[in-house]
Amino acid sequence: MQTLAGKKILLGISGGIAAYKCAELTRRLIERGAEVRVVMTKAAEAFITPLTMQAVSGKPVSDSLFDPAAEASMGHIELAKWADLVLLAPATADLIARVSAGMGNDLLSTLVLATDAPVAVSPAMNQQMYRNVATQENLVTLERRGYTIWGPDAGEQACGDVGPGRMLDPMELVHRCEDFFGPKPLEGKRVLLTAGPTREALDPVRYLSNHSSGKMGFAIAQAAVKLGAKVTLVAGPVTLATPAGVQRIDVISAVDMHQTVMSHAASHDIFIGCAAVADYRPESIAEHKIKKTAENDNLVITMVKNPDIVASVGAMTENRPFTVGFAAETQDVEKYARDKLLKKNLDMICANDVSIAGQGFNSNDNALTIYGRDCEQSLPLASKAQLAQSLMLLINNKL
Ligand code: C5P
């Protein structure tokens, strides 16, 4: 079936052994109706020849910024504008690093800088290179910028190592392209979510807050947009960039966040309370900076309860969105999560055990167990981006 009819795919090949699979990948894409133009790095040509790629794609292969003949037929800016999707496969650690640094020191990296088409990256490298913190940080940077990361697979590698770093199978990449261009499961749905911490002012210069980074909420916002939803993100004070396509409203305190959410909730289909909202705030905010005095060794601050935002949405009687909460626990995770599900009148709650190192607060990875009224599902340790996508698909199935 011509599932990719008329789709223009720019295939960027860098220098890894998996490059030999690109001939097969190109044939399968073309078989489904895609138009494929190939750009190769110089290192890629050590693994597969431009002639092979020209033969299978039926188009001239570009490999240099400074080739007058290639520039005359389709210049690099024209090529960048032509693409509906840029697929970097295999994407070596070096290409990923150059793209993440915004370099344009060869044709392929320049094209990535010059395109406004979505970019999918299919990493392929030795498992140790993949696990290296530099590569991991570069991939996180690319994900945050809205790039899609496809793979890698784990298993036996050409160098004899075993681990993550194998390029996804050509047919799997073809399926990812089909999904990418296919109908979006959350098309037409509006998602409202909270993320990050809140700050509760004590005086004009001081506040009480918590360590929430906002990463999980921002990852959910990004995943929801990729799946076709319109997303409003109510963000507490965080240092994260707004994911492409997300409407962001910045707030500071729990009371601000509550007001903003309640004025938007009825016009959304799904509400996800991902923020670490302060349970209490100082009863009053001192007009001037609170001074240290010689007489007082103790400072007593009276706190009052903040509104529970997710519970307020759960209690709505008209136009109530499908309401999802989070429960970060250190013990009895299921019990506490299920209690909150009922008490806050939620449709679903995502529980995570924050006592386990390397997941949850401030980390790039997480694992969740989802409890609904009549369902339970574990989403094992994965990047917050992957987890966010699985969560949105799960929510969509329950609407
Ligand atoms: O009660 P607890 O804070 O553990 O519940 C966590 C869930 O409740 C999260 O979804 C969080 O966003 C939400 N929450 C809220 N408003 C509050 C406190 C928590 O929306 N004031």
CSV table of C-alpha atoms and ligand atoms in Angstrom, one decimal:
chain,number,residue,atom,x,y,z
A,1,MET,CA,0.0,0.0,0.0
A,2,GLN,CA,1.2,3.5,-0.8
A,3,THR,CA,1.2,4.6,2.9
A,4,LEU,CA,3.8,7.2,2.2
A,5,ALA,CA,2.5,8.5,-1.1
A,6,GLY,CA,4.0,11.9,-2.0
A,7,LYS,CA,6.0,12.2,1.3
A,8,LYS,CA,9.4,13.8,0.8
A,9,ILE,CA,12.0,12.1,3.0
A,10,LEU,CA,15.5,13.5,3.3
A,11,LEU,CA,17.6,10.5,4.4
A,12,GLY,CA,20.8,11.7,6.1
A,13,ILE,CA,23.4,8.9,6.4
A,14,SER,CA,26.4,9.2,8.7
A,15,GLY,CA,29.4,7.0,9.1
A,16,GLY,CA,28.4,3.9,11.0
A,17,ILE,CA,28.4,0.2,10.0
A,18,ALA,CA,24.5,0.3,9.9
A,19,ALA,CA,24.8,2.6,6.9
A,20,TYR,CA,24.8,-0.6,4.7
A,21,LYS,CA,21.1,-1.0,5.7
A,22,CYS,CA,20.2,2.3,4.1
A,23,ALA,CA,19.9,0.8,0.6
A,24,GLU,CA,17.1,-1.6,2.0
A,25,LEU,CA,15.5,1.3,4.0
A,26,THR,CA,15.4,3.5,0.9
A,27,ARG,CA,13.8,0.8,-1.3
A,28,ARG,CA,11.1,0.1,1.3
A,29,LEU,CA,10.3,3.8,1.7
A,30,ILE,CA,10.0,4.3,-2.1
A,31,GLU,CA,7.9,1.1,-2.4
A,32,ARG,CA,5.4,2.8,-0.2
A,33,GLY,CA,5.2,5.9,-2.3
A,34,ALA,CA,7.8,8.2,-0.6
A,35,GLU,CA,10.3,10.3,-2.5
A,36,VAL,CA,13.7,9.9,-1.0
A,37,ARG,CA,16.7,12.1,-1.4
A,38,VAL,CA,19.9,11.0,0.2
A,39,VAL,CA,22.6,13.1,1.8
A,40,MET,CA,25.8,11.4,3.0
A,41,THR,CA,28.6,12.5,5.3
A,42,LYS,CA,32.1,11.7,4.0
A,43,ALA,CA,32.4,9.0,6.7
A,44,ALA,CA,29.2,7.3,5.5
A,45,GLU,CA,30.9,6.8,2.1
A,46,ALA,CA,33.4,4.5,3.8
A,47,PHE,CA,30.5,2.1,4.5
A,48,ILE,CA,28.2,2.4,1.5
A,49,THR,CA,28.9,4.1,-1.8
A,50,PRO,CA,27.0,7.2,-3.1
A,51,LEU,CA,26.5,5.2,-6.4
A,52,THR,CA,24.5,2.5,-4.5
A,53,MET,CA,22.4,5.1,-2.8
A,54,GLN,CA,21.8,6.9,-6.1
A,55,ALA,CA,20.8,3.7,-7.8
A,56,VAL,CA,18.2,2.7,-5.1
A,57,SER,CA,16.8,6.3,-4.6
A,58,GLY,CA,16.8,7.1,-8.3
A,59,LYS,CA,18.1,10.6,-7.4
A,60,PRO,CA,21.6,12.2,-7.3
A,61,VAL,CA,23.2,11.8,-3.9
A,62,SER,CA,24.6,15.0,-2.2
A,63,ASP,CA,27.6,14.9,0.0
A,64,SER,CA,29.3,18.3,-0.2
A,65,LEU,CA,28.4,21.9,0.5
A,66,PHE,CA,30.9,23.0,-2.1
A,67,ASP,CA,29.9,20.9,-5.1
A,68,PRO,CA,28.9,23.4,-7.8
A,69,ALA,CA,27.1,20.8,-9.9
A,70,ALA,CA,25.0,19.6,-7.0
A,71,GLU,CA,24.2,23.2,-5.9
A,72,ALA,CA,23.1,24.0,-9.4
A,73,SER,CA,20.6,21.1,-9.5
A,74,MET,CA,19.2,21.5,-6.0
A,75,GLY,CA,21.0,23.8,-3.6
A,76,HIS,CA,21.3,22.9,0.1
A,77,ILE,CA,18.7,25.5,1.2
A,78,GLU,CA,16.3,24.2,-1.4
A,79,LEU,CA,16.9,20.6,-0.2
A,80,ALA,CA,16.3,21.7,3.4
A,81,LYS,CA,13.0,23.3,2.3
A,82,TRP,CA,12.0,20.4,0.1
A,83,ALA,CA,11.8,17.8,2.9
A,84,ASP,CA,8.6,16.8,4.8
A,85,LEU,CA,10.8,14.8,7.2
A,86,VAL,CA,14.5,14.6,7.7
A,87,LEU,CA,15.6,11.1,8.9
A,88,LEU,CA,19.1,10.8,10.2
A,89,ALA,CA,19.9,7.1,10.0
A,90,PRO,CA,22.3,5.9,11.1
A,91,ALA,CA,23.0,8.9,13.4
A,92,THR,CA,26.4,8.4,14.9
A,93,ALA,CA,27.5,9.9,18.2
A,94,ASP,CA,29.5,12.4,16.2
A,95,LEU,CA,26.5,13.5,14.0
A,96,ILE,CA,24.3,13.7,17.1
A,97,ALA,CA,26.9,15.9,18.9
A,98,ARG,CA,27.4,18.2,15.9
A,99,VAL,CA,23.6,18.6,15.5
A,100,SER,CA,23.1,19.2,19.2
A,101,ALA,CA,25.8,21.9,19.2
A,102,GLY,CA,24.2,23.6,16.2
A,103,MET,CA,27.2,23.1,13.9
A,104,GLY,CA,27.1,23.4,10.2
A,105,ASN,CA,30.5,22.0,9.2
A,106,ASP,CA,29.3,19.7,6.4
A,107,LEU,CA,26.3,19.4,4.1
A,108,LEU,CA,24.2,17.2,6.4
A,109,SER,CA,24.6,19.2,9.6
A,110,THR,CA,24.0,22.4,7.6
A,111,LEU,CA,20.7,20.9,6.2
A,112,VAL,CA,19.5,20.1,9.7
A,113,LEU,CA,20.2,23.7,10.7
A,114,ALA,CA,18.4,25.1,7.6
A,115,THR,CA,15.3,22.9,7.6
A,116,ASP,CA,12.0,23.6,9.4
A,117,ALA,CA,10.9,20.1,8.7
A,118,PRO,CA,10.6,17.7,11.7
A,119,VAL,CA,13.8,15.7,12.3
A,120,ALA,CA,13.9,12.1,13.3
A,121,VAL,CA,17.2,10.7,14.7
A,122,SER,CA,18.0,7.0,14.6
A,123,PRO,CA,21.1,6.5,16.8
A,124,ALA,CA,23.6,3.8,15.9
A,125,MET,CA,26.9,3.3,17.7
A,126,ASN,CA,28.9,1.2,20.1
A,127,GLN,CA,27.0,0.6,23.3
A,128,GLN,CA,29.6,2.4,25.4
A,129,MET,CA,29.5,5.4,23.1
A,130,TYR,CA,25.7,5.4,23.4
A,131,ARG,CA,25.8,5.2,27.2
A,132,ASN,CA,28.4,7.9,27.4
A,133,VAL,CA,27.0,10.9,29.3
A,134,ALA,CA,27.9,13.3,26.5
A,135,THR,CA,25.8,11.3,24.0
A,136,GLN,CA,23.0,10.9,26.5
A,137,GLU,CA,23.0,14.7,27.2
A,138,ASN,CA,23.0,15.5,23.4
A,139,LEU,CA,20.0,13.2,22.9
A,140,VAL,CA,18.1,14.9,25.7
A,141,THR,CA,18.9,18.2,24.1
A,142,LEU,CA,17.6,17.1,20.8
A,143,GLU,CA,14.4,15.7,22.3
A,144,ARG,CA,13.8,18.9,24.2
A,145,ARG,CA,14.1,20.8,20.9
A,146,GLY,CA,11.3,18.6,19.5
A,147,TYR,CA,13.4,16.1,17.5
A,148,THR,CA,12.1,12.6,17.5
A,149,ILE,CA,14.5,9.8,18.6
A,150,TRP,CA,13.8,6.5,17.1
A,151,GLY,CA,15.7,3.7,18.9
A,152,PRO,CA,18.3,2.4,19.3
A,153,ASP,CA,17.7,-1.3,19.6
A,154,ALA,CA,19.8,-3.4,22.0
A,155,GLY,CA,21.6,-6.6,21.1
A,156,GLU,CA,24.8,-7.9,19.6
A,157,GLN,CA,26.9,-5.3,17.9
A,158,ALA,CA,29.2,-5.4,14.9
A,159,CYS,CA,32.2,-4.8,17.2
A,160,GLY,CA,31.2,-7.8,19.3
A,161,ASP,CA,29.8,-5.8,22.3
A,162,VAL,CA,26.3,-6.5,23.5
A,163,GLY,CA,24.0,-3.6,24.5
A,164,PRO,CA,22.0,-0.6,23.3
A,165,GLY,CA,23.2,1.1,20.1
A,166,ARG,CA,22.0,-1.0,17.2
A,167,MET,CA,20.1,1.1,14.5
A,168,LEU,CA,16.4,0.1,14.3
A,169,ASP,CA,15.7,-2.4,11.6
A,170,PRO,CA,14.9,-0.8,8.3
A,171,MET,CA,11.3,-2.1,8.4
A,172,GLU,CA,10.9,-0.7,11.9
A,173,LEU,CA,12.0,2.7,10.6
A,174,VAL,CA,9.6,2.5,7.7
A,175,HIS,CA,6.8,1.8,10.2
A,176,ARG,CA,7.9,4.8,12.3
A,177,CYS,CA,7.7,6.9,9.2
A,178,GLU,CA,4.2,5.6,8.4
A,179,ASP,CA,3.1,6.3,12.0
A,180,PHE,CA,4.6,9.8,11.7
A,181,PHE,CA,2.7,10.7,8.6
A,182,GLY,CA,-0.5,8.7,9.6
A,183,PRO,CA,-3.5,10.1,11.5
A,184,LYS,CA,-2.6,11.4,15.0
A,185,PRO,CA,-4.5,9.6,17.8
A,186,LEU,CA,-5.0,12.9,19.8
A,187,GLU,CA,-6.0,15.1,16.9
A,188,GLY,CA,-8.7,17.5,18.0
A,189,LYS,CA,-8.2,16.9,21.7
A,190,ARG,CA,-7.3,19.7,24.1
A,191,VAL,CA,-4.9,18.9,27.0
A,192,LEU,CA,-4.3,21.2,30.0
A,193,LEU,CA,-1.5,20.3,32.4
A,194,THR,CA,0.5,21.7,35.3
A,195,ALA,CA,4.2,21.2,35.7
A,196,GLY,CA,7.1,22.3,38.0
A,197,PRO,CA,7.1,23.5,41.5
A,198,THR,CA,5.2,26.5,43.0
A,199,ARG,CA,6.8,29.3,45.1
A,200,GLU,CA,5.1,30.5,48.2
A,201,ALA,CA,6.3,34.0,49.1
A,202,LEU,CA,7.4,34.8,52.7
A,203,ASP,CA,8.4,38.4,52.0
A,204,PRO,CA,9.5,40.4,49.0
A,205,VAL,CA,12.7,38.4,48.6
A,206,ARG,CA,12.1,35.0,50.1
A,207,TYR,CA,9.9,32.0,49.3
A,208,LEU,CA,9.2,28.3,50.1
A,209,SER,CA,9.4,25.8,47.3
A,210,ASN,CA,10.5,22.3,46.3
A,211,HIS,CA,12.9,20.5,44.0
A,212,SER,CA,10.5,19.7,41.1
A,213,SER,CA,12.3,20.3,37.8
A,214,GLY,CA,9.1,20.2,35.7
A,215,LYS,CA,10.8,17.7,33.3
A,216,MET,CA,8.0,15.1,33.4
A,217,GLY,CA,5.2,17.7,32.8
A,218,PHE,CA,7.1,19.3,29.9
A,219,ALA,CA,7.8,15.8,28.4
A,220,ILE,CA,4.0,15.1,28.6
A,221,ALA,CA,3.2,18.4,26.9
A,222,GLN,CA,5.6,17.6,24.1
A,223,ALA,CA,4.3,14.0,23.7
A,224,ALA,CA,0.7,15.3,23.6
A,225,VAL,CA,1.6,17.8,20.8
A,226,LYS,CA,3.4,15.1,18.8
A,227,LEU,CA,0.3,12.9,19.1
A,228,GLY,CA,-1.8,15.7,17.6
A,229,ALA,CA,-3.3,17.4,20.7
A,230,LYS,CA,-3.6,21.2,21.4
A,231,VAL,CA,-1.7,21.7,24.7
A,232,THR,CA,-1.9,24.4,27.4
A,233,LEU,CA,0.9,24.1,29.9
A,234,VAL,CA,0.6,25.9,33.2
A,235,ALA,CA,4.2,26.1,34.4
A,236,GLY,CA,5.5,27.0,37.8
A,237,PRO,CA,9.0,28.6,37.9
A,238,VAL,CA,11.3,26.2,35.9
A,239,THR,CA,14.3,26.8,33.6
A,240,LEU,CA,13.0,24.6,30.8
A,241,ALA,CA,12.4,25.7,27.2
A,242,THR,CA,8.8,25.6,26.0
A,243,PRO,CA,8.3,22.5,23.7
A,244,ALA,CA,7.4,23.5,20.1
A,245,GLY,CA,3.7,24.0,19.6
A,246,VAL,CA,2.8,24.2,23.3
A,247,GLN,CA,0.9,27.2,24.7
A,248,ARG,CA,2.6,28.0,28.0
A,249,ILE,CA,1.2,30.1,30.8
A,250,ASP,CA,3.8,30.9,33.6
A,251,VAL,CA,2.6,31.1,37.2
A,252,ILE,CA,4.4,31.4,40.5
A,253,SER,CA,2.3,30.4,43.4
A,254,ALA,CA,-0.3,27.6,44.1
A,255,VAL,CA,-3.1,30.2,44.2
A,256,ASP,CA,-2.0,31.6,40.8
A,257,MET,CA,-1.8,28.1,39.4
A,258,HIS,CA,-5.3,27.2,40.8
A,259,GLN,CA,-6.9,30.3,39.3
A,260,THR,CA,-5.3,29.7,35.9
A,261,VAL,CA,-6.3,26.1,35.8
A,262,MET,CA,-9.9,26.7,36.9
A,263,SER,CA,-10.4,29.4,34.2
A,264,HIS,CA,-9.2,27.0,31.5
A,265,ALA,CA,-10.3,23.5,32.7
A,266,ALA,CA,-13.8,23.5,31.2
A,267,SER,CA,-12.5,24.1,27.7
A,268,HIS,CA,-10.1,21.1,27.8
A,269,ASP,CA,-10.8,17.4,27.3
A,270,ILE,CA,-8.0,16.2,29.5
A,271,PHE,CA,-6.4,17.7,32.7
A,272,ILE,CA,-3.1,16.3,34.0
A,273,GLY,CA,-1.9,17.6,37.4
A,274,CYS,CA,1.8,17.0,37.2
A,275,ALA,CA,3.0,20.0,39.2
A,276,ALA,CA,4.5,19.6,42.7
A,277,VAL,CA,2.1,22.1,44.3
A,278,ALA,CA,3.0,23.4,47.7
A,279,ASP,CA,0.4,22.1,50.2
A,280,TYR,CA,0.7,25.2,52.4
A,281,ARG,CA,1.6,28.9,52.0
A,282,PRO,CA,2.5,31.5,54.6
A,283,GLU,CA,-0.7,33.0,56.0
A,284,SER,CA,0.5,36.5,55.1
A,285,ILE,CA,3.4,37.9,53.0
A,286,ALA,CA,5.4,40.4,55.0
A,287,GLU,CA,5.4,43.8,53.3
A,288,HIS,CA,9.2,44.2,53.9
A,289,LYS,CA,12.1,41.8,54.2
A,290,ILE,CA,11.8,39.9,57.5
A,291,LYS,CA,14.7,41.0,59.7
A,292,LYS,CA,16.8,38.9,61.9
A,293,THR,CA,16.6,40.2,65.5
A,294,ALA,CA,18.9,39.8,68.5
A,295,GLU,CA,16.0,38.7,70.7
A,296,ASN,CA,14.5,36.0,68.6
A,297,ASP,CA,16.3,32.7,67.9
A,298,ASN,CA,13.2,31.2,66.4
A,299,LEU,CA,11.0,32.4,63.6
A,300,VAL,CA,7.5,31.1,63.6
A,301,ILE,CA,5.5,31.2,60.4
A,302,THR,CA,1.9,30.4,60.3
A,303,MET,CA,0.9,28.5,57.2
A,304,VAL,CA,-2.5,28.0,55.6
A,305,LYS,CA,-3.6,25.3,53.3
A,306,ASN,CA,-3.4,25.8,49.5
A,307,PRO,CA,-6.3,24.8,47.3
A,308,ASP,CA,-5.9,21.3,45.9
A,309,ILE,CA,-5.9,22.0,42.1
A,310,VAL,CA,-6.3,18.5,40.8
A,311,ALA,CA,-9.1,17.8,43.3
A,312,SER,CA,-10.8,21.0,42.3
A,313,VAL,CA,-10.9,19.9,38.7
A,314,GLY,CA,-12.0,16.4,39.8
A,315,ALA,CA,-14.9,18.0,41.6
A,316,MET,CA,-16.2,19.9,38.6
A,317,THR,CA,-19.8,19.1,37.8
A,318,GLU,CA,-20.0,20.7,34.3
A,319,ASN,CA,-17.6,20.1,31.4
A,320,ARG,CA,-15.2,18.2,33.7
A,321,PRO,CA,-12.1,17.1,31.8
A,322,PHE,CA,-10.7,13.5,32.1
A,323,THR,CA,-8.6,14.2,35.2
A,324,VAL,CA,-5.2,12.6,35.9
A,325,GLY,CA,-3.1,13.1,39.0
A,326,PHE,CA,0.4,12.1,40.0
A,327,ALA,CA,1.5,10.5,43.3
A,328,ALA,CA,5.2,10.6,44.2
A,329,GLU,CA,5.6,8.3,47.1
A,330,THR,CA,8.5,6.7,49.1
A,331,GLN,CA,6.5,3.8,50.6
A,332,ASP,CA,3.2,1.9,50.2
A,333,VAL,CA,3.0,3.4,46.7
A,334,GLU,CA,-0.2,1.6,45.6
A,335,LYS,CA,-2.1,2.2,48.7
A,336,TYR,CA,-1.4,6.0,48.8
A,337,ALA,CA,-2.0,6.3,45.0
A,338,ARG,CA,-5.3,4.5,45.2
A,339,ASP,CA,-6.4,6.6,48.2
A,340,LYS,CA,-5.7,9.8,46.2
A,341,LEU,CA,-7.5,8.5,43.2
A,342,LEU,CA,-10.7,8.2,45.3
A,343,LYS,CA,-10.2,11.2,47.6
A,344,LYS,CA,-9.5,13.6,44.7
A,345,ASN,CA,-12.1,12.0,42.4
A,346,LEU,CA,-9.6,11.4,39.6
A,347,ASP,CA,-10.0,9.1,36.6
A,348,MET,CA,-6.4,8.0,36.7
A,349,ILE,CA,-3.3,8.4,38.9
A,350,CYS,CA,0.3,7.9,37.9
A,351,ALA,CA,2.4,6.6,40.8
A,352,ASN,CA,6.1,6.7,41.1
A,353,ASP,CA,8.4,5.5,43.8
A,354,VAL,CA,10.7,8.5,44.4
A,355,SER,CA,12.8,6.5,46.9
A,356,ILE,CA,14.5,4.7,44.0
A,357,ALA,CA,17.7,6.5,42.8
A,358,GLY,CA,17.8,7.5,39.1
A,359,GLN,CA,14.1,8.1,38.5
A,360,GLY,CA,11.6,10.7,39.4
A,361,PHE,CA,12.5,14.2,40.7
A,362,ASN,CA,15.1,16.0,38.6
A,363,SER,CA,16.1,12.8,36.7
A,364,ASN,CA,15.7,12.3,32.9
A,365,ASP,CA,14.2,8.8,33.4
A,366,ASN,CA,11.2,7.6,35.3
A,367,ALA,CA,9.0,4.6,35.8
A,368,LEU,CA,5.3,4.8,36.6
A,369,THR,CA,2.4,2.6,37.6
A,370,ILE,CA,-0.9,3.8,36.4
A,371,TYR,CA,-4.0,3.1,38.4
A,372,GLY,CA,-7.5,3.8,37.1
A,373,ARG,CA,-10.9,3.0,38.5
A,374,ASP,CA,-10.8,-0.4,36.7
A,375,CYS,CA,-7.3,-0.7,35.4
A,376,GLU,CA,-3.7,-0.9,36.4
A,377,GLN,CA,-0.6,-0.8,34.2
A,378,SER,CA,3.1,-0.6,34.7
A,379,LEU,CA,5.3,1.6,32.5
A,380,PRO,CA,8.9,0.4,33.2
A,381,LEU,CA,11.9,2.7,33.5
A,382,ALA,CA,12.3,4.7,30.3
A,383,SER,CA,13.2,8.3,29.3
A,384,LYS,CA,10.6,10.8,30.4
A,385,ALA,CA,9.8,11.4,26.7
A,386,GLN,CA,9.1,7.8,26.0
A,387,LEU,CA,7.1,7.4,29.2
A,388,ALA,CA,5.1,10.5,28.4
A,389,GLN,CA,4.1,9.1,25.0
A,390,SER,CA,3.0,5.8,26.5
A,391,LEU,CA,1.0,7.7,29.2
A,392,MET,CA,-0.8,9.9,26.6
A,393,LEU,CA,-1.7,6.8,24.5
A,394,LEU,CA,-3.1,5.1,27.6
A,395,ILE,CA,-5.2,8.2,28.6
A,396,ASN,CA,-6.5,8.4,25.1
A,397,ASN,CA,-7.6,4.8,25.2
A,398,LYS,CA,-9.6,5.5,28.4
A,399,LEU,CA,-11.4,8.7,27.1
B,1,C5P,O1,-1.7,15.1,47.7
B,1,C5P,P1,-0.5,15.1,46.9
B,1,C5P,O2,0.2,16.4,46.8
B,1,C5P,O3,0.4,14.0,47.2
B,1,C5P,O4,-1.1,14.7,45.4
B,1,C5P,C1,-0.3,14.9,44.3
B,1,C5P,C2,-1.2,15.2,43.1
B,1,C5P,O5,-2.1,16.3,43.5
B,1,C5P,C3,-0.5,15.7,41.9
B,1,C5P,O6,-1.2,15.4,40.8
B,1,C5P,C4,-0.4,17.2,42.2
B,1,C5P,O7,-0.2,17.9,41.0
B,1,C5P,C5,-1.8,17.5,42.7
B,1,C5P,N1,-1.9,18.6,43.7
B,1,C5P,C6,-2.6,19.7,43.3
B,1,C5P,N2,-2.8,20.8,44.2
B,1,C5P,C7,-2.3,20.7,45.4
B,1,C5P,C8,-1.5,19.6,45.8
B,1,C5P,C9,-1.3,18.6,44.9
B,1,C5P,O8,-3.1,19.8,42.2
B,1,C5P,N3,-2.4,21.7,46.2
